[in-house]
Amino acid sequence: MSKLDVTQVMVEEHRLILRMIALLERNTELMEQGQFRDWQFFLDGVDFIRNYADRFHHAKEEDVLFAALVKNGMPAENSPVAAMLMAHDHGRALVRGLEEAAQKALAGEPGQIAVIARNARGYAELLRDHIDKEDSILYPLAERVLPAELRPDMVRAYQAATARDAELESRYRRLVEKYEQRAAA
Ligand SMILES: [Fe+2]
Ligand SMILES: [Fe+2]
């Protein structure tokens, strides 16, 4: 019996997350140069990160993929899974910082550009590195070690996460496309 794939869909989600990260980096750069003042973009970026990157993608990792690795014998502490969970938490803190500063900027409070830039870049760097480690180390490891019998339930759990909000993927894809089109204009 060939093993069901349990990471390809996660790699594809990384691609959409990386497109939003590229927008965050580009618009942060332009903001610092005085050429970008669309504070709503940063709030939409926070919405994307919270709901797509975190509640959807990271939740699937934490509840399904990482849980399966631990069930299969990977230690929960001082392990690759523990390092990935720490990065998810660190990202959540940076996103709170980004949200607060963007809300203040939108309300007309001065002095927020440096705070937005620090949190947006911090998140972008963290997640690029994190995604790179998952794509190149942890996911290939998962494909090597997870036994076939664990996989059908994992695929079902992924599908259940998608079914909870069938529109989520296309909604956030459109959001990324909208800002990519504005960036290209
Ligand atoms: Fe992750
Ligand atoms: Fe991931």
mmCIF file of C-alpha atoms and ligand atoms in Angstrom:
data_model
loop_
_atom_site.group_PDB
_atom_site.id
_atom_site.type_symbol
_atom_site.label_atom_id
_atom_site.label_comp_id
_atom_site.label_asym_id
_atom_site.label_seq_id
_atom_site.Cartn_x
_atom_site.Cartn_y
_atom_site.Cartn_z
ATOM 1 C CA MET A 1 0.000 0.000 0.000
ATOM 2 C CA SER A 2 1.450 3.373 -0.960
ATOM 3 C CA LYS A 3 1.506 5.959 1.772
ATOM 4 C CA LEU A 4 -0.924 8.875 1.613
ATOM 5 C CA ASP A 5 0.869 12.203 1.349
ATOM 6 C CA VAL A 6 0.393 14.356 4.472
ATOM 7 C CA THR A 7 2.622 17.356 3.728
ATOM 8 C CA GLN A 8 2.067 18.474 0.110
ATOM 9 C CA VAL A 9 -1.069 20.418 1.016
ATOM 10 C CA MET A 10 0.873 22.124 3.818
ATOM 11 C CA VAL A 11 3.696 23.079 1.422
ATOM 12 C CA GLU A 12 1.082 24.643 -0.865
ATOM 13 C CA GLU A 13 -0.331 26.671 2.024
ATOM 14 C CA HIS A 14 3.209 27.905 2.739
ATOM 15 C CA ARG A 15 3.326 29.319 -0.804
ATOM 16 C CA LEU A 16 0.314 31.571 -0.168
ATOM 17 C CA ILE A 17 1.706 32.614 3.234
ATOM 18 C CA LEU A 18 5.034 33.491 1.567
ATOM 19 C CA ARG A 19 3.199 35.696 -0.961
ATOM 20 C CA MET A 20 1.686 37.713 1.911
ATOM 21 C CA ILE A 21 5.106 37.885 3.583
ATOM 22 C CA ALA A 22 6.624 39.266 0.369
ATOM 23 C CA LEU A 23 3.892 41.951 0.334
ATOM 24 C CA LEU A 24 4.578 42.798 3.980
ATOM 25 C CA GLU A 25 8.295 43.199 3.266
ATOM 26 C CA ARG A 26 7.758 45.261 0.126
ATOM 27 C CA ASN A 27 5.135 47.584 1.628
ATOM 28 C CA THR A 28 7.193 48.028 4.816
ATOM 29 C CA GLU A 29 10.137 49.145 2.690
ATOM 30 C CA LEU A 30 7.935 51.602 0.762
ATOM 31 C CA MET A 31 6.368 52.879 3.997
ATOM 32 C CA GLU A 32 9.816 53.717 5.371
ATOM 33 C CA GLN A 33 10.617 55.547 2.135
ATOM 34 C CA GLY A 34 7.450 57.615 2.550
ATOM 35 C CA GLN A 35 5.739 56.004 -0.447
ATOM 36 C CA PHE A 36 3.156 53.816 1.258
ATOM 37 C CA ARG A 37 0.498 54.910 3.749
ATOM 38 C CA ASP A 38 -2.190 52.239 3.414
ATOM 39 C CA TRP A 39 -2.477 51.278 7.099
ATOM 40 C CA GLN A 40 -5.431 49.040 6.256
ATOM 41 C CA PHE A 41 -3.031 46.783 4.313
ATOM 42 C CA PHE A 42 -1.212 45.976 7.562
ATOM 43 C CA LEU A 43 -4.500 45.233 9.317
ATOM 44 C CA ASP A 44 -5.543 42.989 6.413
ATOM 45 C CA GLY A 45 -2.129 41.329 6.705
ATOM 46 C CA VAL A 46 -2.825 40.713 10.406
ATOM 47 C CA ASP A 47 -6.225 39.244 9.492
ATOM 48 C CA PHE A 48 -4.568 36.936 6.923
ATOM 49 C CA ILE A 49 -1.878 35.814 9.372
ATOM 50 C CA ARG A 50 -4.346 35.205 12.204
ATOM 51 C CA ASN A 51 -7.000 33.392 10.227
ATOM 52 C CA TYR A 52 -5.156 31.722 7.370
ATOM 53 C CA ALA A 53 -1.562 31.259 8.590
ATOM 54 C CA ASP A 54 -2.419 30.653 12.230
ATOM 55 C CA ARG A 55 -5.985 29.410 12.826
ATOM 56 C CA PHE A 56 -5.993 27.362 9.640
ATOM 57 C CA HIS A 57 -2.428 26.306 8.743
ATOM 58 C CA HIS A 58 -0.700 26.326 12.144
ATOM 59 C CA ALA A 59 -3.722 24.699 13.755
ATOM 60 C CA LYS A 60 -3.452 21.822 11.257
ATOM 61 C CA GLU A 61 0.222 21.442 12.106
ATOM 62 C CA GLU A 62 -0.320 21.610 15.850
ATOM 63 C CA ASP A 63 -3.427 19.427 16.023
ATOM 64 C CA VAL A 64 -2.690 16.942 13.241
ATOM 65 C CA LEU A 65 0.835 16.793 11.791
ATOM 66 C CA PHE A 66 2.936 17.589 14.866
ATOM 67 C CA ALA A 67 0.548 15.583 17.038
ATOM 68 C CA ALA A 68 1.123 12.576 14.758
ATOM 69 C CA LEU A 69 4.913 13.007 14.983
ATOM 70 C CA VAL A 70 4.719 13.041 18.787
ATOM 71 C CA LYS A 71 2.362 10.070 18.776
ATOM 72 C CA ASN A 72 4.907 8.309 16.581
ATOM 73 C CA GLY A 73 7.685 8.846 19.114
ATOM 74 C CA MET A 74 9.160 12.322 18.569
ATOM 75 C CA PRO A 75 9.645 13.943 21.990
ATOM 76 C CA ALA A 76 7.287 16.844 22.703
ATOM 77 C CA GLU A 77 10.017 18.778 24.548
ATOM 78 C CA ASN A 78 13.435 19.866 23.243
ATOM 79 C CA SER A 79 12.579 18.554 19.803
ATOM 80 C CA PRO A 80 11.959 19.910 16.303
ATOM 81 C CA VAL A 81 8.227 19.996 17.080
ATOM 82 C CA ALA A 82 8.851 22.033 20.253
ATOM 83 C CA ALA A 83 10.977 24.496 18.246
ATOM 84 C CA MET A 84 8.222 24.881 15.637
ATOM 85 C CA LEU A 85 5.593 25.500 18.343
ATOM 86 C CA MET A 86 7.800 28.185 19.900
ATOM 87 C CA ALA A 87 8.056 29.939 16.544
ATOM 88 C CA HIS A 88 4.247 29.862 16.156
ATOM 89 C CA ASP A 89 3.940 31.572 19.564
ATOM 90 C CA HIS A 90 6.648 34.100 18.808
ATOM 91 C CA GLY A 91 4.827 34.944 15.574
ATOM 92 C CA ARG A 92 1.582 35.544 17.477
ATOM 93 C CA ALA A 93 3.326 38.120 19.689
ATOM 94 C CA LEU A 94 4.776 39.970 16.685
ATOM 95 C CA VAL A 95 1.366 40.034 15.018
ATOM 96 C CA ARG A 96 -0.180 41.616 18.118
ATOM 97 C CA GLY A 97 2.510 44.303 17.981
ATOM 98 C CA LEU A 98 1.869 44.893 14.288
ATOM 99 C CA GLU A 99 -1.897 45.131 14.822
ATOM 100 C CA GLU A 100 -1.601 47.639 17.672
ATOM 101 C CA ALA A 101 0.734 49.919 15.746
ATOM 102 C CA ALA A 102 -1.344 49.772 12.534
ATOM 103 C CA GLN A 103 -4.519 50.604 14.482
ATOM 104 C CA LYS A 104 -2.804 53.586 16.072
ATOM 105 C CA ALA A 105 -1.503 54.750 12.691
ATOM 106 C CA LEU A 106 -4.999 54.421 11.216
ATOM 107 C CA ALA A 107 -6.339 56.545 14.103
ATOM 108 C CA GLY A 108 -3.809 59.246 13.212
ATOM 109 C CA GLU A 109 -1.312 58.641 15.990
ATOM 110 C CA PRO A 110 2.205 59.628 14.893
ATOM 111 C CA GLY A 111 5.373 57.623 15.413
ATOM 112 C CA GLN A 112 4.027 54.221 14.393
ATOM 113 C CA ILE A 113 6.117 53.588 11.284
ATOM 114 C CA ALA A 114 9.136 52.237 13.161
ATOM 115 C CA VAL A 115 6.909 49.981 15.286
ATOM 116 C CA ILE A 116 5.026 48.638 12.264
ATOM 117 C CA ALA A 117 8.339 48.043 10.455
ATOM 118 C CA ARG A 118 9.930 46.263 13.421
ATOM 119 C CA ASN A 119 7.002 43.883 13.892
ATOM 120 C CA ALA A 120 6.303 43.295 10.191
ATOM 121 C CA ARG A 121 9.974 42.528 9.448
ATOM 122 C CA GLY A 122 10.321 40.458 12.587
ATOM 123 C CA TYR A 123 7.333 38.368 11.536
ATOM 124 C CA ALA A 124 8.507 38.076 7.926
ATOM 125 C CA GLU A 125 11.994 36.917 8.953
ATOM 126 C CA LEU A 126 10.653 34.508 11.557
ATOM 127 C CA LEU A 127 8.127 32.912 9.217
ATOM 128 C CA ARG A 128 10.487 32.662 6.217
ATOM 129 C CA ASP A 129 12.987 30.806 8.360
ATOM 130 C CA HIS A 130 10.230 28.708 9.947
ATOM 131 C CA ILE A 131 8.673 27.720 6.624
ATOM 132 C CA ASP A 132 12.099 26.911 5.226
ATOM 133 C CA LYS A 133 12.792 24.535 8.142
ATOM 134 C CA GLU A 134 9.403 22.852 7.757
ATOM 135 C CA ASP A 135 9.676 22.513 3.964
ATOM 136 C CA SER A 136 13.248 21.263 3.957
ATOM 137 C CA ILE A 137 13.569 19.330 7.235
ATOM 138 C CA LEU A 138 10.449 18.610 9.264
ATOM 139 C CA TYR A 139 7.971 17.756 6.490
ATOM 140 C CA PRO A 140 10.390 15.443 4.637
ATOM 141 C CA LEU A 141 11.121 13.791 8.000
ATOM 142 C CA ALA A 142 7.378 13.356 8.599
ATOM 143 C CA GLU A 143 6.984 11.729 5.190
ATOM 144 C CA ARG A 144 9.823 9.327 6.021
ATOM 145 C CA VAL A 145 8.753 8.305 9.510
ATOM 146 C CA LEU A 146 4.948 8.458 9.734
ATOM 147 C CA PRO A 147 3.467 5.012 9.218
ATOM 148 C CA ALA A 148 0.782 4.442 6.598
ATOM 149 C CA GLU A 149 -1.866 3.524 9.153
ATOM 150 C CA LEU A 150 -1.767 6.964 10.805
ATOM 151 C CA ARG A 151 -2.309 8.823 7.555
ATOM 152 C CA PRO A 152 -5.959 8.340 6.585
ATOM 153 C CA ASP A 153 -7.077 9.993 9.846
ATOM 154 C CA MET A 154 -4.652 12.851 9.242
ATOM 155 C CA VAL A 155 -6.004 13.480 5.755
ATOM 156 C CA ARG A 156 -9.549 13.365 7.147
ATOM 157 C CA ALA A 157 -8.611 15.899 9.847
ATOM 158 C CA TYR A 158 -7.118 18.226 7.201
ATOM 159 C CA GLN A 159 -10.299 17.903 5.169
ATOM 160 C CA ALA A 160 -12.436 18.630 8.235
ATOM 161 C CA ALA A 161 -10.413 21.820 8.885
ATOM 162 C CA THR A 162 -11.052 22.918 5.303
ATOM 163 C CA ALA A 163 -14.744 22.021 5.532
ATOM 164 C CA ARG A 164 -15.242 24.183 8.642
ATOM 165 C CA ASP A 165 -14.969 27.200 6.335
ATOM 166 C CA ALA A 166 -15.051 26.155 2.698
ATOM 167 C CA GLU A 167 -14.572 29.744 1.503
ATOM 168 C CA LEU A 168 -11.538 30.531 3.655
ATOM 169 C CA GLU A 169 -8.873 29.515 1.163
ATOM 170 C CA SER A 170 -10.376 31.431 -1.773
ATOM 171 C CA ARG A 171 -11.165 34.472 0.385
ATOM 172 C CA TYR A 172 -7.561 34.817 1.545
ATOM 173 C CA ARG A 173 -6.179 33.990 -1.894
ATOM 174 C CA ARG A 174 -8.231 36.890 -3.285
ATOM 175 C CA LEU A 175 -6.928 39.182 -0.534
ATOM 176 C CA VAL A 176 -3.321 38.369 -1.464
ATOM 177 C CA GLU A 177 -4.089 38.820 -5.183
ATOM 178 C CA LYS A 178 -5.743 42.191 -4.532
ATOM 179 C CA TYR A 179 -2.644 43.588 -2.830
ATOM 180 C CA GLU A 180 -0.316 41.993 -5.398
ATOM 181 C CA GLN A 181 -2.245 43.753 -8.155
ATOM 182 C CA ARG A 182 -2.002 47.069 -6.308
ATOM 183 C CA ALA A 183 1.733 46.533 -5.842
ATOM 184 C CA ALA A 184 2.145 45.897 -9.570
ATOM 185 C CA ALA A 185 0.084 48.934 -10.626
HETATM 186 FE FE FE B 1 4.626 25.910 11.432
HETATM 187 FE FE FE B 2 3.861 25.556 8.307
#
